[in-house]
Coordinates of C-alpha atoms and ligand atoms in Angstrom, one line a residue:
X1456 CA -26.3 23.6 2.1
X1457 CA -27.2 21.8 5.2
X1458 CA -25.6 18.5 6.1
X1459 CA -28.9 16.7 5.5
X1460 CA -28.3 16.9 1.8
X1461 CA -25.2 14.8 2.1
X1462 CA -27.7 11.9 1.8
X1463 CA -28.5 12.9 -1.8
X1464 CA -25.0 13.2 -3.0
X1465 CA -24.1 10.4 -5.5
X1466 CA -20.9 10.2 -7.5
X1467 CA -21.2 9.4 -11.2
X1468 CA -20.1 5.8 -11.7
X1469 CA -19.6 6.1 -15.5
X1470 CA -17.5 9.2 -15.2
X1471 CA -15.4 7.6 -12.7
X1472 CA -15.0 4.4 -14.8
X1473 CA -14.4 6.4 -18.0
X1474 CA -11.6 8.4 -16.3
X1475 CA -10.0 5.2 -15.1
X1476 CA -10.1 3.7 -18.6
X1477 CA -8.7 7.1 -20.1
X1478 CA -5.8 7.0 -17.6
X1479 CA -5.3 3.2 -18.4
X1480 CA -4.5 4.1 -22.0
X1481 CA -1.3 5.8 -20.8
X1482 CA 1.3 2.9 -20.6
X1483 CA -1.4 0.3 -21.6
X1484 CA 0.0 -3.2 -22.0
X1485 CA -1.0 -6.0 -24.4
X1486 CA -2.6 -7.9 -21.7
X1487 CA -4.8 -5.1 -20.4
X1488 CA -2.6 -3.9 -17.7
X1489 CA -0.4 -0.8 -17.2
X1490 CA 3.2 0.0 -17.2
X1491 CA 3.6 3.5 -15.9
X1492 CA 6.8 3.5 -13.9
X1493 CA 7.6 6.5 -11.6
X1494 CA 8.9 9.6 -13.1
X1495 CA 9.1 8.1 -16.8
X1496 CA 7.6 10.1 -19.8
X1497 CA 4.4 7.9 -19.4
X1498 CA 4.2 9.0 -15.7
X1499 CA 4.5 12.7 -16.7
X1500 CA 1.7 12.0 -19.3
X1501 CA -0.5 10.6 -16.5
X1502 CA 0.3 13.5 -14.1
X1503 CA -0.4 16.0 -16.9
X1504 CA -3.8 14.5 -17.6
X1505 CA -4.6 14.5 -13.8
X1506 CA -3.6 18.1 -13.5
X1507 CA -5.6 19.1 -16.5
X1508 CA -8.7 17.5 -15.3
X1509 CA -8.3 19.1 -11.9
X1510 CA -7.8 22.4 -13.3
X1511 CA -11.0 21.8 -15.5
X1512 CA -12.8 21.1 -12.2
X1513 CA -11.8 24.4 -10.9
X1514 CA -8.8 23.2 -8.5
X1515 CA -5.6 25.1 -7.9
X1516 CA -2.4 22.9 -8.1
X1517 CA 0.5 22.7 -5.8
X1518 CA 3.5 20.5 -6.5
X1519 CA 6.1 20.0 -3.7
X1520 CA 9.8 19.1 -4.0
X1521 CA 9.3 15.5 -4.1
X1522 CA 6.8 15.9 -7.0
X1523 CA 3.7 15.1 -4.8
X1524 CA 0.8 16.9 -6.3
X1525 CA -2.1 18.5 -4.4
X1526 CA -5.3 19.7 -6.2
X1527 CA -7.4 22.0 -4.0
X1528 CA -11.1 22.7 -4.0
X1529 CA -11.6 25.7 -1.9
X1530 CA -13.9 25.7 1.1
X1531 CA -15.9 28.4 2.8
X1532 CA -13.0 28.8 5.2
X1533 CA -9.7 28.4 3.6
X1534 CA -7.8 29.0 6.8
X1535 CA -8.9 25.6 7.9
X1536 CA -6.6 22.7 7.1
X1537 CA -8.0 20.6 4.2
X1538 CA -9.5 17.2 4.1
X1539 CA -7.4 15.2 1.7
X1540 CA -7.6 12.1 -0.1
X1541 CA -5.2 10.5 -2.7
X1542 CA -2.9 7.7 -3.6
X1543 CA -0.4 7.0 -6.5
X1544 CA -0.4 7.1 -10.3
X1545 CA 2.7 4.9 -10.8
X1546 CA 2.5 1.2 -11.5
X1547 CA 4.6 -1.9 -11.5
X1548 CA 6.1 -2.9 -14.9
X1549 CA 3.2 -5.4 -15.3
X1550 CA 0.7 -3.5 -13.1
X1551 CA -3.0 -3.1 -13.4
X1552 CA -5.5 -0.3 -14.0
X1553 CA -6.7 0.2 -10.5
X1554 CA -4.0 -0.1 -7.9
X1555 CA -3.4 3.5 -6.8
X1556 CA -5.0 5.1 -9.7
X1557 CA -8.5 4.3 -8.2
X1558 CA -7.6 6.4 -5.1
X1559 CA -6.5 9.3 -7.1
X1560 CA -9.3 9.4 -9.6
X1561 CA -11.9 8.6 -6.8
X1562 CA -10.7 11.8 -5.2
X1563 CA -11.2 13.7 -8.5
X1564 CA -14.7 12.3 -8.9
X1565 CA -15.6 13.5 -5.3
X1566 CA -14.6 17.0 -6.4
X1567 CA -16.5 16.8 -9.7
X1568 CA -19.5 15.6 -7.9
X1569 CA -19.4 18.4 -5.2
X1570 CA -19.2 20.8 -8.2
X1571 CA -22.2 19.2 -9.9
X1572 CA -24.2 19.6 -6.7
X1573 CA -22.7 23.1 -6.1
X1574 CA -22.0 21.7 -2.6
X1575 CA -19.8 23.8 -0.4
X1576 CA -17.7 22.5 2.3
X1577 CA -16.4 24.5 5.3
X1578 CA -12.8 23.2 5.0
X1579 CA -11.1 22.9 1.5
X1580 CA -10.9 19.5 -0.1
X1581 CA -7.7 18.2 -1.8
X1582 CA -6.7 15.4 -3.9
X1583 CA -3.0 14.1 -3.6
X1584 CA -0.7 12.1 -5.9
X1585 CA 2.2 10.6 -4.1
X1586 CA 5.4 10.1 -6.1
X1587 CA 7.0 6.6 -6.6
X1588 CA 4.6 4.5 -4.4
X1589 CA 5.5 1.2 -6.0
X1590 CA 9.3 1.3 -5.5
X1591 CA 9.7 -0.6 -8.6
X1592 CA 11.9 1.9 -10.5
X1593 CA 13.3 3.6 -7.4
X1594 CA 13.6 1.9 -4.0
X1595 CA 12.4 2.1 -1.4
X1596 CA 8.6 2.1 -2.0
X1597 CA 6.4 5.0 -0.8
X1598 CA 9.5 7.2 -0.8
X1599 CA 7.6 10.7 -1.3
X1600 CA 4.8 10.0 1.2
X1601 CA 7.7 8.8 3.5
X1602 CA 9.5 12.2 3.2
X1603 CA 6.2 14.0 3.8
X1604 CA 5.6 11.9 6.8
X1605 CA 9.2 12.7 8.2
X1606 CA 10.4 9.1 7.7
X1607 CA 13.1 10.1 5.2
X1608 CA 15.0 13.2 4.4
X1609 CA 14.4 15.2 1.2
X1610 CA 18.1 14.7 0.2
X1611 CA 17.6 10.9 0.7
X1612 CA 14.5 11.0 -1.4
X1613 CA 16.2 13.0 -4.3
X1614 CA 19.3 10.8 -4.3
X1615 CA 17.5 7.5 -4.8
X1616 CA 18.7 6.1 -8.2
X1617 CA 17.3 3.7 -10.7
X1618 CA 19.4 0.8 -12.3
X1619 CA 20.7 3.4 -14.9
X1620 CA 21.9 5.7 -12.2
X1621 CA 19.1 8.4 -12.8
X1622 CA 18.1 10.0 -9.5
X1623 CA 14.6 11.0 -8.4
X1624 CA 15.8 14.6 -8.2
X1625 CA 17.1 14.5 -11.7
X1626 CA 14.1 12.9 -13.1
X1627 CA 11.6 15.1 -11.3
X1628 CA 13.4 18.0 -13.0
X1629 CA 13.4 16.4 -16.3
X1630 CA 9.6 15.8 -16.4
X1631 CA 8.9 19.2 -14.9
X1632 CA 7.5 17.9 -11.4
X1633 CA 10.3 19.2 -9.1
X1634 CA 7.9 21.7 -7.3
X1635 CA 8.5 24.7 -5.2
X1636 CA 6.4 23.6 -2.1
X1637 CA 8.3 22.3 0.8
X1638 CA 7.7 18.5 1.5
X1639 CA 5.5 18.1 4.6
X1640 CA 4.5 20.7 7.2
X1641 CA 1.2 20.9 5.4
X1642 CA -1.5 20.3 8.0
X1643 CA -4.4 18.0 7.1
X1644 CA -7.6 18.0 8.9
X1645 CA -7.8 14.3 7.9
X1646 CA -6.5 12.0 5.1
X1647 CA -8.4 9.2 3.4
X1648 CA -7.1 6.7 0.9
X1649 CA -9.4 4.6 -1.3
X1650 CA -7.8 1.5 -2.7
X1651 CA -8.5 -1.9 -4.0
X1652 CA -8.0 -4.6 -1.5
X1653 CA -5.3 -6.5 -3.2
X1654 CA -6.5 -9.5 -1.3
X1655 CA -9.4 -11.9 -1.4
X1656 CA -11.3 -11.3 1.8
X1657 CA -14.1 -8.8 0.6
X1658 CA -14.8 -10.7 -2.5
X1659 CA -15.1 -14.0 -0.7
X1660 CA -17.4 -12.5 2.0
X1661 CA -19.4 -10.5 -0.6
X1662 CA -18.6 -7.2 1.3
X1663 CA -18.4 -4.0 -0.9
X1664 CA -16.4 -1.9 1.6
X1665 CA -13.4 -2.7 3.8
X1666 CA -13.2 -0.3 6.8
X1667 CA -9.5 -0.3 7.2
X1668 CA -8.0 -0.3 10.7
X1669 CA -4.4 0.0 9.8
X1670 CA -1.5 -1.8 8.3
X1671 CA -0.1 -5.0 9.9
X1672 CA 3.4 -5.1 11.5
X1673 CA 6.1 -6.9 9.6
X1674 CA 9.2 -8.7 10.8
X1675 CA 11.9 -10.1 8.5
X1676 CA 14.5 -12.7 9.6
X1677 CA 17.5 -14.3 8.0
X1678 CA 18.3 -17.8 9.1
X1679 CA 21.6 -19.7 8.5
X1680 CA 21.6 -23.4 9.6
X1681 CA 25.0 -25.1 9.7
X1682 CA 25.3 -28.9 9.9
X1683 CA 27.9 -31.0 8.1
X1684 CA 28.3 -31.9 4.4
X1685 CA 28.5 -35.7 4.3
X1686 CA 28.1 -38.6 1.9
X1687 CA 24.5 -39.5 1.3
X1688 CA 25.2 -43.2 0.9
X1689 CA 27.6 -43.9 3.7
X1690 CA 26.5 -41.8 6.6
X1691 CA 24.0 -43.6 8.8
X1692 CA 20.8 -41.8 9.7
X1693 CA 21.9 -41.5 13.4
X1694 CA 25.2 -39.8 12.5
X1695 CA 23.8 -36.9 10.3
X1696 CA 23.9 -33.2 11.0
X1697 CA 21.4 -32.4 8.2
X1698 CA 20.8 -28.7 7.8
X1699 CA 18.1 -29.3 5.1
X1700 CA 16.1 -31.5 7.5
X1701 CA 16.3 -28.7 10.1
X1702 CA 15.2 -26.1 7.6
X1703 CA 12.3 -28.3 6.4
X1704 CA 11.0 -28.6 10.0
X1705 CA 11.5 -24.9 10.5
X1706 CA 9.4 -24.1 7.3
X1707 CA 6.6 -26.1 8.9
X1708 CA 7.2 -24.3 12.3
X1709 CA 6.7 -20.9 10.5
X1710 CA 3.4 -22.3 9.1
X1711 CA 2.2 -23.5 12.6
X1712 CA 3.2 -20.3 14.3
X1713 CA 1.1 -18.3 11.9
X1714 CA -1.9 -20.7 12.2
X1715 CA -1.5 -20.3 16.1
X1716 CA -1.6 -16.5 15.9
X1717 CA -4.2 -15.9 13.4
X1718 CA -4.8 -13.5 11.5
X1719 CA -1.1 -13.6 11.4
X1720 CA 0.8 -14.9 8.4
X1721 CA 4.1 -16.4 8.0
X1722 CA 6.2 -17.2 4.9
X1723 CA 9.6 -18.7 4.0
X1724 CA 9.9 -17.5 0.5
X1725 CA 13.7 -17.8 -0.2
X1726 CA 16.1 -20.6 0.5
X1727 CA 19.6 -21.6 -0.7
X1728 CA 21.1 -25.0 0.1
X1729 CA 24.8 -25.8 0.2
X1730 CA 26.3 -27.6 -1.6
X1731 CA 23.1 -28.3 -3.3
X1732 CA 24.2 -31.7 -4.7
X1733 CA 21.9 -34.8 -4.9
X1734 CA 24.2 -37.1 -3.0
X1735 CA 25.5 -34.8 -0.3
X1736 CA 23.7 -34.3 3.0
X1737 CA 23.4 -30.5 3.0
X1738 CA 25.7 -28.8 5.5
X1739 CA 24.4 -25.3 5.2
X1740 CA 21.0 -23.8 4.5
X1741 CA 20.1 -20.1 4.3
X1742 CA 16.5 -19.0 4.3
X1743 CA 14.2 -16.0 5.0
X1744 CA 11.2 -15.7 7.3
X1745 CA 8.5 -13.1 6.8
X1746 CA 6.1 -12.7 9.8
X1747 CA 3.1 -10.3 9.9
X1748 CA 0.4 -9.5 12.4
X1749 CA -1.9 -6.5 13.0
X1750 CA -0.7 -6.2 16.6
X1751 CA 2.9 -5.8 17.6
X1752 CA 2.4 -7.7 20.9
X1753 CA 1.2 -10.7 18.8
X1754 CA 4.1 -10.3 16.4
X1755 CA 6.6 -10.4 19.3
X1756 CA 4.9 -13.7 20.5
X1757 CA 5.3 -15.0 16.9
X1758 CA 9.0 -14.0 17.1
X1759 CA 9.5 -15.7 20.5
X1760 CA 7.8 -18.9 19.1
X1761 CA 10.2 -18.9 16.1
X1762 CA 13.2 -18.5 18.3
X1763 CA 12.1 -21.3 20.9
X1764 CA 11.0 -23.6 18.0
X1765 CA 14.3 -23.1 16.1
X1766 CA 16.4 -23.9 19.3
X1767 CA 14.4 -27.1 19.8
X1768 CA 14.6 -28.3 16.2
X1769 CA 18.2 -27.6 15.7
X1770 CA 19.3 -28.9 19.1
X1771 CA 17.7 -32.2 18.3
X1772 CA 19.6 -32.4 15.0
X1773 CA 22.9 -31.3 16.1
X1774 CA 22.6 -28.3 13.7
X1775 CA 23.8 -24.7 14.6
X1776 CA 21.2 -22.0 14.1
X1777 CA 21.9 -18.3 13.4
X1778 CA 18.7 -16.3 13.5
X1779 CA 18.7 -12.6 12.9
X1780 CA 15.8 -10.1 12.9
X1781 CA 16.8 -7.8 10.1
X1782 CA 13.8 -5.5 9.7
X1783 CA 10.9 -4.6 11.9
X1784 CA 8.1 -2.3 10.6
X1785 CA 5.6 -1.8 13.6
X1786 CA 1.9 -2.0 13.0
X1787 CA 0.0 1.2 12.1
X1788 CA -3.3 2.0 13.5
X1789 CA -5.5 4.6 11.7
X1790 CA -7.5 7.4 13.5
X1791 CA -10.6 6.1 15.4
X1792 CA -12.6 9.2 14.1
X1793 CA -11.6 8.7 10.5
X1794 CA -12.3 4.9 10.8
X1795 CA -15.7 5.7 12.3
X1796 CA -16.5 8.2 9.6
X1797 CA -15.7 5.5 6.9
X1798 CA -17.9 2.9 8.7
X1799 CA -20.8 5.3 9.1
X1800 CA -20.6 6.4 5.5
X1801 CA -20.8 2.7 4.3
X1802 CA -23.7 1.9 6.8
X1803 CA -25.7 5.0 5.9
X1804 CA -25.3 4.0 2.1
X1805 CA -26.6 0.6 3.0
X1806 CA -23.3 -1.1 1.8
X1807 CA -22.1 -4.5 3.3
X1808 CA -18.9 -3.8 5.0
X1809 CA -16.4 -5.2 7.6
X1810 CA -13.4 -4.0 9.4
X1811 CA -10.1 -5.1 7.8
X1812 CA -6.4 -4.8 8.3
X1813 CA -4.1 -4.0 5.2
X1814 CA -1.7 -6.7 4.4
X1815 CA 0.1 -4.4 2.1
X1816 CA 1.9 -1.0 2.7
X1817 CA 0.3 2.2 1.4
X1818 CA 1.2 5.9 1.4
X1819 CA -1.6 6.3 4.0
X1820 CA 0.7 4.5 6.5
X1821 CA 3.4 7.1 6.3
X1822 CA 0.7 10.0 6.2
X1823 CA -0.6 8.6 9.5
X1824 CA 2.6 9.9 11.3
X1825 CA 1.5 13.5 10.6
X1826 CA -2.4 13.5 10.1
X1827 CA -5.5 11.6 11.2
X1828 CA -5.9 8.8 8.5
X1829 CA -8.7 6.4 7.3
X1830 CA -8.7 4.0 4.4
X1831 CA -11.4 2.5 2.4
X1832 CA -11.0 -0.9 0.5
X1833 CA -13.1 -2.2 -2.3
X1834 CA -12.9 -5.8 -3.7
X1835 CA -10.8 -6.8 -6.6
X1836 CA -11.2 -9.9 -8.6
X1837 CA -9.8 -12.9 -6.8
X1838 CA -7.7 -10.6 -4.8
X1839 CA -5.1 -10.4 -7.7
X1840 CA -3.0 -7.1 -7.9
X1841 CA 0.4 -6.2 -9.2
X1842 CA -0.7 -8.1 -12.3
X1843 CA -2.0 -7.0 -15.6
X1844 CA -5.3 -8.9 -15.1
X1845 CA -6.1 -6.9 -11.8
X1846 CA -9.7 -6.2 -12.1
X1847 CA -12.6 -4.5 -10.2
X1848 CA -16.3 -3.9 -10.8
X1849 CA -17.6 -0.4 -11.7
X1850 CA -20.3 -0.6 -9.1
X1851 CA -17.8 -1.5 -6.4
X1852 CA -15.5 1.3 -7.3
X1853 CA -18.5 3.7 -7.3
X1854 CA -19.6 2.4 -3.9
X1855 CA -16.0 3.1 -2.6
X1856 CA -16.0 6.5 -4.1
X1857 CA -19.3 7.3 -2.5
X1858 CA -18.1 6.2 1.0
X1859 CA -14.9 8.4 0.4
X1860 CA -17.3 11.3 -0.5
X1861 CA -19.5 11.0 2.5
X1862 CA -16.5 10.6 4.9
X1863 CA -14.7 13.6 3.5
X1864 CA -17.8 15.8 3.4
X1865 CA -18.6 14.9 7.1
X1866 CA -15.1 15.8 8.2
X1867 CA -15.0 19.0 6.0
X1868 CA -18.5 20.1 6.9
Ligands
LIG1158 ZN1 -1.2 1.0 -4.4

């Protein structure tokens, strides 16, 4: 078939939706969500169902030593590296029906549609399932795409244990997904991940497609402020070294820094106060700061503003400040050609779209270390995710799947 007929390809919205609802029965919760934690019996059932569907669609299956699954639809030239899409089937304990699962089943729907149209691609097409994306049962998150991307070793991946001491390696063997294939070293022509946005922007702006540019950089800080515990009644205001007052001003500082560096975000989410007594001026406060920005240079400026602001606030109050950067995850920028393919696919399908940066981590972020990557976001209701009420419209999911198909077919042509 010529590439002209790409325009005629349409995925089957009802089949995609029915598959999502069928998968959601495995680990279904009372409140309409899903609890399918990584490498549990339920995860095995979900994997088995996916593998069966892929075999029914004529795919061959490869499982690697981290339990990542690759379902392959052959191309005309099977010496070419495949164009791959995928996401994850595991969920949070009170997770939804779409986070991750949409990206996996959208890939399957692309293959089913190409089969319907007897549409051949030059390069093979693959759908991948990445093990333990959520990081709920086994930390850290995205462990298996991380091993694939060379961020973690296989030994490290296998040795991660849950709270009962069961390791990923043991649990992969137990459920029959400790595969033979090496992890990584599997060239991809391109990798796409379709995902619900997990944020409110697309819905608020009535855009159907988010053309994802990358994942924002993250810095975590730990701050300890030391003043002096003192009697709340007898210590005059001008004699205090109030660590809590300094902390309060720094919470406001973090907020102002984010507003000065939009679309950056800043959060103080954890605080402990010592001695935490109603009639004692707090002598010690510990808190965390989470700063994020799509560009590392801007994130560095936010850090500098935090350090300068902290020195000024604490100096004025006679409070000592210990501020440590404990984690830095640099911004990830996706491949320009993959980004363009997604935008073109959305434009050609007449779908309202906008460029967007992911606020959350995704498997695609680690895959971007070893392959050209693009991502497609679709709206979810009120931006809510990691929650049983997570919800998305069948037509938006279908639109995202059509964009995925067009982008993949263009690159596999
Ligand atoms: Zn996800």
